[in-house]
mmCIF file of C-alpha atoms and ligand atoms in Angstrom:
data_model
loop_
_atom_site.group_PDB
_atom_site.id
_atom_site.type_symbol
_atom_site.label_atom_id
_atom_site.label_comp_id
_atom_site.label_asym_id
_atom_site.label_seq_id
_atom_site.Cartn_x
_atom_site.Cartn_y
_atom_site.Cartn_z
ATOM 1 C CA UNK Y 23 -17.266 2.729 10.963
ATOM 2 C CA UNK Y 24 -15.209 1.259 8.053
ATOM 3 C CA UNK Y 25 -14.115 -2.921 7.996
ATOM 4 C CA UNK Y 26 -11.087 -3.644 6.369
ATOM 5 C CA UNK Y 27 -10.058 -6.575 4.725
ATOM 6 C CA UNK Y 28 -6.268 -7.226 5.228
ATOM 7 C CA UNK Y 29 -3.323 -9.101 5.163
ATOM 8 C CA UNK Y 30 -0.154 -9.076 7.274
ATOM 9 C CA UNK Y 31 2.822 -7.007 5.677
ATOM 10 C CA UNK Y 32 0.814 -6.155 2.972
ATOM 11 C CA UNK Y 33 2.098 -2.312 1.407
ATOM 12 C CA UNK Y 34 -1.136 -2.325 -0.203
ATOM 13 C CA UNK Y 35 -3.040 -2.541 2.739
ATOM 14 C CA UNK Y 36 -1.209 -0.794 4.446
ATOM 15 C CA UNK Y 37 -2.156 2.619 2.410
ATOM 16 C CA UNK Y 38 -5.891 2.855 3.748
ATOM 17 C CA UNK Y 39 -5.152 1.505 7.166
ATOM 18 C CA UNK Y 40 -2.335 4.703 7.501
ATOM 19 C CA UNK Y 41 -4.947 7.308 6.264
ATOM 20 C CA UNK Y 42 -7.507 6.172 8.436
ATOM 21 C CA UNK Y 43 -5.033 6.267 11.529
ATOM 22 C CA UNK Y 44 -3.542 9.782 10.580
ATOM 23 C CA UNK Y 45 -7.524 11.017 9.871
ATOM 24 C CA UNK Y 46 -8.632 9.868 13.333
ATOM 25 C CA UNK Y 47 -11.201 7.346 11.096
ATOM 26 C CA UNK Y 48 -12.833 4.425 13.356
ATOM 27 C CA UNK Y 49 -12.201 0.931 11.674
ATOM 28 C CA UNK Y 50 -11.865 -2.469 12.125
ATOM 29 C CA UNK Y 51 -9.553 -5.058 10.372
ATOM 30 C CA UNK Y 52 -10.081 -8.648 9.541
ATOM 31 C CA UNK Y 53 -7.691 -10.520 8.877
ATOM 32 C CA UNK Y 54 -7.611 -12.413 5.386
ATOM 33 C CA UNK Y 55 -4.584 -15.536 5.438
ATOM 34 C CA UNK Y 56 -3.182 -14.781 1.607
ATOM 35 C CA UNK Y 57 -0.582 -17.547 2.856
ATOM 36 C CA UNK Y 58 -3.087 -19.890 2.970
ATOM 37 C CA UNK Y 59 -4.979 -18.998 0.305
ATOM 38 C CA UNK Y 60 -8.044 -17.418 2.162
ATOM 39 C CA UNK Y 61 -8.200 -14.785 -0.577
ATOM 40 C CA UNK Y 62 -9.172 -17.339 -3.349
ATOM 41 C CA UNK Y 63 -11.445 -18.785 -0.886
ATOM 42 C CA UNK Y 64 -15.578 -19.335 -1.428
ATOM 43 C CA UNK Y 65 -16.373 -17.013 2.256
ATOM 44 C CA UNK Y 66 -13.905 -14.401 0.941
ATOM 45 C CA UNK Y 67 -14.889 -14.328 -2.566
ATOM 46 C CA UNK Y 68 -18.154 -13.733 -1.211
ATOM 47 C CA UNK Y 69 -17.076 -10.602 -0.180
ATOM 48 C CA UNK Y 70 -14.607 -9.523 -2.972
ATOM 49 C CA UNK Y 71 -15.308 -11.621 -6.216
ATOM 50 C CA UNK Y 72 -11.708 -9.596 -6.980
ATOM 51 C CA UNK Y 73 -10.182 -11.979 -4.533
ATOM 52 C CA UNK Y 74 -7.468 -9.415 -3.443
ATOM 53 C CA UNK Y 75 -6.839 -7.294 -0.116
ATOM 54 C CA UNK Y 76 -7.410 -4.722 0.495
ATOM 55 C CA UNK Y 77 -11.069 -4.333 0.465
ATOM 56 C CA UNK Y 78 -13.162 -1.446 2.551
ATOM 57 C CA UNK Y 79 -16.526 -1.845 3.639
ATOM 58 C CA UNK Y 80 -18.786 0.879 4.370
ATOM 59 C CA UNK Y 81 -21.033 1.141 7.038
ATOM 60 C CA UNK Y 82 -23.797 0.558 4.360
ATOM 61 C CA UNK Y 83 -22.276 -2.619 2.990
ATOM 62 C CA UNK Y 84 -20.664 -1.173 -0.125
ATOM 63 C CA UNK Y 85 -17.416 -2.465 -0.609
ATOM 64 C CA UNK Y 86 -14.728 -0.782 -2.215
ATOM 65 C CA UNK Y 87 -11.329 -2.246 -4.106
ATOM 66 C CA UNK Y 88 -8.223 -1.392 -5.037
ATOM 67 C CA UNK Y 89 -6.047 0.638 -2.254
ATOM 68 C CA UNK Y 90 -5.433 4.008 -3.857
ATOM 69 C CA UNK Y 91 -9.394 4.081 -4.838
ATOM 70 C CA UNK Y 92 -9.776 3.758 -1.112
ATOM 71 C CA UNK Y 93 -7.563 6.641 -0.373
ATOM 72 C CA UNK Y 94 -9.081 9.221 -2.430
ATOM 73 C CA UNK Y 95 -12.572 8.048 -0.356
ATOM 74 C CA UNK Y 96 -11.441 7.919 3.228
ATOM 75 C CA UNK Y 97 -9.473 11.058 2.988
ATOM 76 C CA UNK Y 98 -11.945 13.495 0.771
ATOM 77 C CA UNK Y 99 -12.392 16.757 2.586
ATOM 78 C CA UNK Y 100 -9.327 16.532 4.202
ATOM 79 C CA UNK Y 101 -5.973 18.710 4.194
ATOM 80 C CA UNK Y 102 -4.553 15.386 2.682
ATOM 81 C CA UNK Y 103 -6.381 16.013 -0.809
ATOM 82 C CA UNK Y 104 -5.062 18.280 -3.532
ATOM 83 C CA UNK Y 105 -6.681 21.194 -3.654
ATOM 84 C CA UNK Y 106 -7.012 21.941 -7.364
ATOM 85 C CA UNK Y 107 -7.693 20.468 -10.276
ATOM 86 C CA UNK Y 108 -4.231 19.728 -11.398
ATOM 87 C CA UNK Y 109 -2.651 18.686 -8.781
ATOM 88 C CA UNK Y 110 -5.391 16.055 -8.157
ATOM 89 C CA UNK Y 111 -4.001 15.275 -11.930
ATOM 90 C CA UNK Y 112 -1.037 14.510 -10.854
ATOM 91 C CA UNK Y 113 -1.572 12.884 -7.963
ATOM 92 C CA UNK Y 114 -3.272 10.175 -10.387
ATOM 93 C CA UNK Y 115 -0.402 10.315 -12.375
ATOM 94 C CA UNK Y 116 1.986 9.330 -9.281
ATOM 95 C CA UNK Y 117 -0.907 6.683 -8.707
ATOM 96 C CA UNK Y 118 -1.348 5.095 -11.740
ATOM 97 C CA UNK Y 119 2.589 5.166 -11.796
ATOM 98 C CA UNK Y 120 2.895 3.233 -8.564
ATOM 99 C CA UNK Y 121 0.535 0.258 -9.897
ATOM 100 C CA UNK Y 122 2.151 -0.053 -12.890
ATOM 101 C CA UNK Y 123 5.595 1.051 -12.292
ATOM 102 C CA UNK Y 124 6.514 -0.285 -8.986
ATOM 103 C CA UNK Y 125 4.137 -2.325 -7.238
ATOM 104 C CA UNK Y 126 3.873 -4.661 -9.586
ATOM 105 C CA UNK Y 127 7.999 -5.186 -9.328
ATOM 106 C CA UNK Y 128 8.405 -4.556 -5.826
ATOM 107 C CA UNK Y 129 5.125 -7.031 -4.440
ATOM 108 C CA UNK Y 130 5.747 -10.257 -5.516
ATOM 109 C CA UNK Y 131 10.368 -9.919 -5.588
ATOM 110 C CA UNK Y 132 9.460 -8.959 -1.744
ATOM 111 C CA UNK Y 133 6.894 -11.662 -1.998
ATOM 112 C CA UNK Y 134 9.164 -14.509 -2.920
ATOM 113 C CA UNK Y 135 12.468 -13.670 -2.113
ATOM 114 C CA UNK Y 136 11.143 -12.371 1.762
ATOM 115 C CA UNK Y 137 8.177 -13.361 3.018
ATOM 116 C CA UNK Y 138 7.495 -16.625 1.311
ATOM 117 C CA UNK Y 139 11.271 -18.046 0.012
ATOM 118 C CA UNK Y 140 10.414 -21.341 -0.639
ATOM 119 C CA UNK Y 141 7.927 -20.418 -3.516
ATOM 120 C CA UNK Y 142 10.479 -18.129 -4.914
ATOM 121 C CA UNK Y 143 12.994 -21.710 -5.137
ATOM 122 C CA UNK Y 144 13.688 -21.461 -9.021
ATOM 123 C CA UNK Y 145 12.643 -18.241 -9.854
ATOM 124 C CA UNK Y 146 15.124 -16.311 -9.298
ATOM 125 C CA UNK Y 147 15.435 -14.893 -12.679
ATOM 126 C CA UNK Y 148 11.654 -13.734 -12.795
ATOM 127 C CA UNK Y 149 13.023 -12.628 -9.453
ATOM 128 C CA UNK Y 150 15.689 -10.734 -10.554
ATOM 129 C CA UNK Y 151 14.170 -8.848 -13.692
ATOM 130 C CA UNK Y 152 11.080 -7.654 -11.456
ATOM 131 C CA UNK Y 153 14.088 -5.957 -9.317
ATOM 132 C CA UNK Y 154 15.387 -4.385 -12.384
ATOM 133 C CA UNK Y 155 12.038 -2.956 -13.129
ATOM 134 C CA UNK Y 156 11.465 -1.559 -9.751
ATOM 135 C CA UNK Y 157 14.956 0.243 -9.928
ATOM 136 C CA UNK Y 158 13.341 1.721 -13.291
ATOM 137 C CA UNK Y 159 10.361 2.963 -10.909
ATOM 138 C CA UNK Y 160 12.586 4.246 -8.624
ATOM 139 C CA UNK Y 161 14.862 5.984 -10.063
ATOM 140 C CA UNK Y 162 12.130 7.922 -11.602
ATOM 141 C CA UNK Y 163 11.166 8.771 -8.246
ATOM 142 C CA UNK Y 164 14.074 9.831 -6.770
ATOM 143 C CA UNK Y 165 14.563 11.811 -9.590
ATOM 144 C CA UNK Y 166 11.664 13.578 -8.802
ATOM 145 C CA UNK Y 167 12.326 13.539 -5.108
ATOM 146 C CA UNK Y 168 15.780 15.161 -5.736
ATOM 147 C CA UNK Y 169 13.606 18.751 -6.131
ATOM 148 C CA UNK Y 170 10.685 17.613 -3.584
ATOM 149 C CA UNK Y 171 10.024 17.150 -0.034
ATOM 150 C CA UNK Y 172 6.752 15.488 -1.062
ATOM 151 C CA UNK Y 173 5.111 13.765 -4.264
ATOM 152 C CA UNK Y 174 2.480 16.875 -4.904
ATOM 153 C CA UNK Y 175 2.013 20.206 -4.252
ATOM 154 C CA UNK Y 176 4.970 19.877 -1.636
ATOM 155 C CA UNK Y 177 2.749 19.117 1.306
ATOM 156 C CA UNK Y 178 2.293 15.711 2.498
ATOM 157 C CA UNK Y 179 -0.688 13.847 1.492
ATOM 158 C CA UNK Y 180 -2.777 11.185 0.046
ATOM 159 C CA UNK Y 181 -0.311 10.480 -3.057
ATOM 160 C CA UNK Y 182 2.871 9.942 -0.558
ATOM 161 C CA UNK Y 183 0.692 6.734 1.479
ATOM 162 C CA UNK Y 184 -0.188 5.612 -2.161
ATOM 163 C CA UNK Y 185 4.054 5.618 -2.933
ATOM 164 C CA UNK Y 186 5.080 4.942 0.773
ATOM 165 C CA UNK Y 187 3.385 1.730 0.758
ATOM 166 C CA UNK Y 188 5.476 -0.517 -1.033
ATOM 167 C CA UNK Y 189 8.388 1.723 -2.255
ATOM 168 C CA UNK Y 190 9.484 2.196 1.851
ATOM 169 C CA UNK Y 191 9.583 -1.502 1.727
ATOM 170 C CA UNK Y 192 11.490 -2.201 -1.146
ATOM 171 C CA UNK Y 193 14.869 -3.007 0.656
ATOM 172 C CA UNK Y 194 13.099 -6.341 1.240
ATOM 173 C CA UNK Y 195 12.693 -6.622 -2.481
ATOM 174 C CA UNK Y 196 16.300 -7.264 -2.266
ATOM 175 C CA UNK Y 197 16.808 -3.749 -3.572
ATOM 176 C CA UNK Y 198 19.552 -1.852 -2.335
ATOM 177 C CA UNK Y 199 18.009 1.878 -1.404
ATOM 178 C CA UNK Y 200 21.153 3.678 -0.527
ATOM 179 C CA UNK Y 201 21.267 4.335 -4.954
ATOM 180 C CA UNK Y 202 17.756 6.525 -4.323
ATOM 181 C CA UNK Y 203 18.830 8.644 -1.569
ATOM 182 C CA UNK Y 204 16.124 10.959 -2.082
ATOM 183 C CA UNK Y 205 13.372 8.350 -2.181
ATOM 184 C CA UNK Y 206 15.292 6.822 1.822
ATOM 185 C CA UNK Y 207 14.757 10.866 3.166
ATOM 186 C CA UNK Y 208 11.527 11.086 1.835
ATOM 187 C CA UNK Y 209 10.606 7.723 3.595
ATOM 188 C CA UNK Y 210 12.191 9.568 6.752
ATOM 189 C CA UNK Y 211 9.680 12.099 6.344
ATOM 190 C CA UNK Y 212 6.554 10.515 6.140
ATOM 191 C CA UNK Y 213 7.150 8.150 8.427
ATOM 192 C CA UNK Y 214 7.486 11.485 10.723
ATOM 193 C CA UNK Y 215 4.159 12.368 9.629
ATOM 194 C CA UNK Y 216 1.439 13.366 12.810
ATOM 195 C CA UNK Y 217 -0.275 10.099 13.954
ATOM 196 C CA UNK Y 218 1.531 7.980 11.034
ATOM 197 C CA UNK Y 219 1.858 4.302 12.028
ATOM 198 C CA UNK Y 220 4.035 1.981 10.848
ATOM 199 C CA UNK Y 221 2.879 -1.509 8.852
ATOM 200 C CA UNK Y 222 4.004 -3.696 11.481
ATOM 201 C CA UNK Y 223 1.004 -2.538 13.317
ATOM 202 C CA UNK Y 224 -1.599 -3.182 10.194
ATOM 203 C CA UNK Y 225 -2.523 -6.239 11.762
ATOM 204 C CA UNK Y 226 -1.677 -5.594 15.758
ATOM 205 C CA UNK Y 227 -5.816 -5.855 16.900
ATOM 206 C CA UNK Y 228 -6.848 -7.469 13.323
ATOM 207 C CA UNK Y 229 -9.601 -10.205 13.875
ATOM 208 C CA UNK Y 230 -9.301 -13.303 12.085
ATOM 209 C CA UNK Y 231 -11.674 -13.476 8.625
ATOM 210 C CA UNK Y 232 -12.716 -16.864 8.579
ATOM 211 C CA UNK Y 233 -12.882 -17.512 12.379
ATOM 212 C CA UNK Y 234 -15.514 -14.499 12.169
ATOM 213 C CA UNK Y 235 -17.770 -16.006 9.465
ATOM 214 C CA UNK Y 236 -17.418 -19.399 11.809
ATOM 215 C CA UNK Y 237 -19.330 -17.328 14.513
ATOM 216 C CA UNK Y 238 -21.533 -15.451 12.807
HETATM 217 N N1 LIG Q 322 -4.188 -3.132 -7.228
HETATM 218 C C1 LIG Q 322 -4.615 -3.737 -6.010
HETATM 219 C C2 LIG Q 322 -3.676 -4.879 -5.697
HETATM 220 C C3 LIG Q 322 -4.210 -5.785 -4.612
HETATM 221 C C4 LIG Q 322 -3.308 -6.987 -4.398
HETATM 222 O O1 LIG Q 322 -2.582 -7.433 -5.301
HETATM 223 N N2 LIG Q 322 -3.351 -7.533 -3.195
HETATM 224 C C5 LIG Q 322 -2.562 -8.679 -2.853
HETATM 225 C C6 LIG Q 322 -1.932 -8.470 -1.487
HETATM 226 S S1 LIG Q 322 -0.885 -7.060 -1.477
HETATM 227 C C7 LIG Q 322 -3.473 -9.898 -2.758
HETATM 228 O O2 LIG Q 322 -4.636 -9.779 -2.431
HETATM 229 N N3 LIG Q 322 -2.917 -11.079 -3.016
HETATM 230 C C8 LIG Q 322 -3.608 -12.311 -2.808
HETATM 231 C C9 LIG Q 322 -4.296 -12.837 -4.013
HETATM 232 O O3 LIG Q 322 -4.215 -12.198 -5.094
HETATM 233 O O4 LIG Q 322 -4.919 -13.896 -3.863
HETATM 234 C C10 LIG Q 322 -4.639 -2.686 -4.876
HETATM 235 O O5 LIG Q 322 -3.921 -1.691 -4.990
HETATM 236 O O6 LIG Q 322 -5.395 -2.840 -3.914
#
């Protein structure tokens, strides 16, 4: 039994909650307040100096950070690994990619021109320029998508969740996705995956984090 650490709409999150819902993995989420700033909090910290969601626990108390970290653990053995050596290459590659070619553009335009405006008030040419980067991203993946149903080995698996989480969200970037047309029918797909869920559920029987350590 797996705990995760998680905040509302987050496409980070959202990657290790999907993989445990399409593996049949038990969990349980708590829910960490980013809004109000439970992640730089003293009872969270305690749990992940890193300060960031998401964050797995073990049944054995480890903890483990970063999302796509937390993919390759939760889904090892499965049909959702790449079988051989190279293609587990490249399914870094598509990783490493996504954390420093689009998440880090897509997060915090979605961030602060959609789910918290009024801290975006003023920024809108920080704003503006992180879209411009994330169209960079993208445009590398539709490229890519133009010749692939899915990121490696053309079968779905764990590299897709680590994309899907924040590219199938980046319309609320204030990106307009009908220029990638490869990247919006690959979204179709996996979201047709078996058992896939969408992120509007990452939260739907979430706990609350600090209303927990209250009780205990
Ligand atoms: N590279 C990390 C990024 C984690 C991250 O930036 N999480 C955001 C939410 S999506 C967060 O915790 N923000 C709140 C904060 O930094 O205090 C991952 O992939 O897990």
């Amino acid at each position: 039994m797996y705990t995760l650490y998680a905040t509302k709409g987050s496409g980070n999150c959202m990657k290790p909650f999907l993989i445990m819902c399409q593996l049949g993995i038990d969990f349980d989420v708590l829910e960490v307040d980013v809004l109000r700033g439970e992640t730089r909090g003293d009872a969270y910290l305690g749990v992940n100096p890193a300060g960031a969601v998401p964050y797995l626990m073990t049944q054995d108390g480890v903890g483990v950070g970063e999302s796509n970290a937390m993919l390759w653990l939760l889904a090892d053995g499965s049909h959702l690994v790449p079988e051989t050596a190279l293609l587990r290459a490249k399914s870094l590659q598509w990783m490493f990619f996504e954390q420093s070619k689009l998440e880090p553009f897509i997060s915090p335009a979605r961030f602060l021109g959609h789910i918290a405006p009024h801290l975006g008030v003023g920024r809108e040419a920080e704003i503006s320029a992180w879209r411009d980067k994330a169209k960079a991203g993208l445009a590398v993946l539709d490229a890519h998508l133009r010749r692939h149903d899915f990121l490696v080995g053309d079968r779905y698996g764990i590299t897709d969740v680590a994309l899907f989480g924040y590219v199938h969200v980046a319309d609320e970037a204030g990106i307009d996705m009908r220029i990638f047309p490869s990247v919006q029918a690959w979204i179709d797909r996996v979201s047709q995956t078996p058992g896939f869920v969408p992120l509007a559920k990452l939260c739907a029987r979430a706990r609350p984090f600090l209303e927990r350590e209250r009780v205990a």
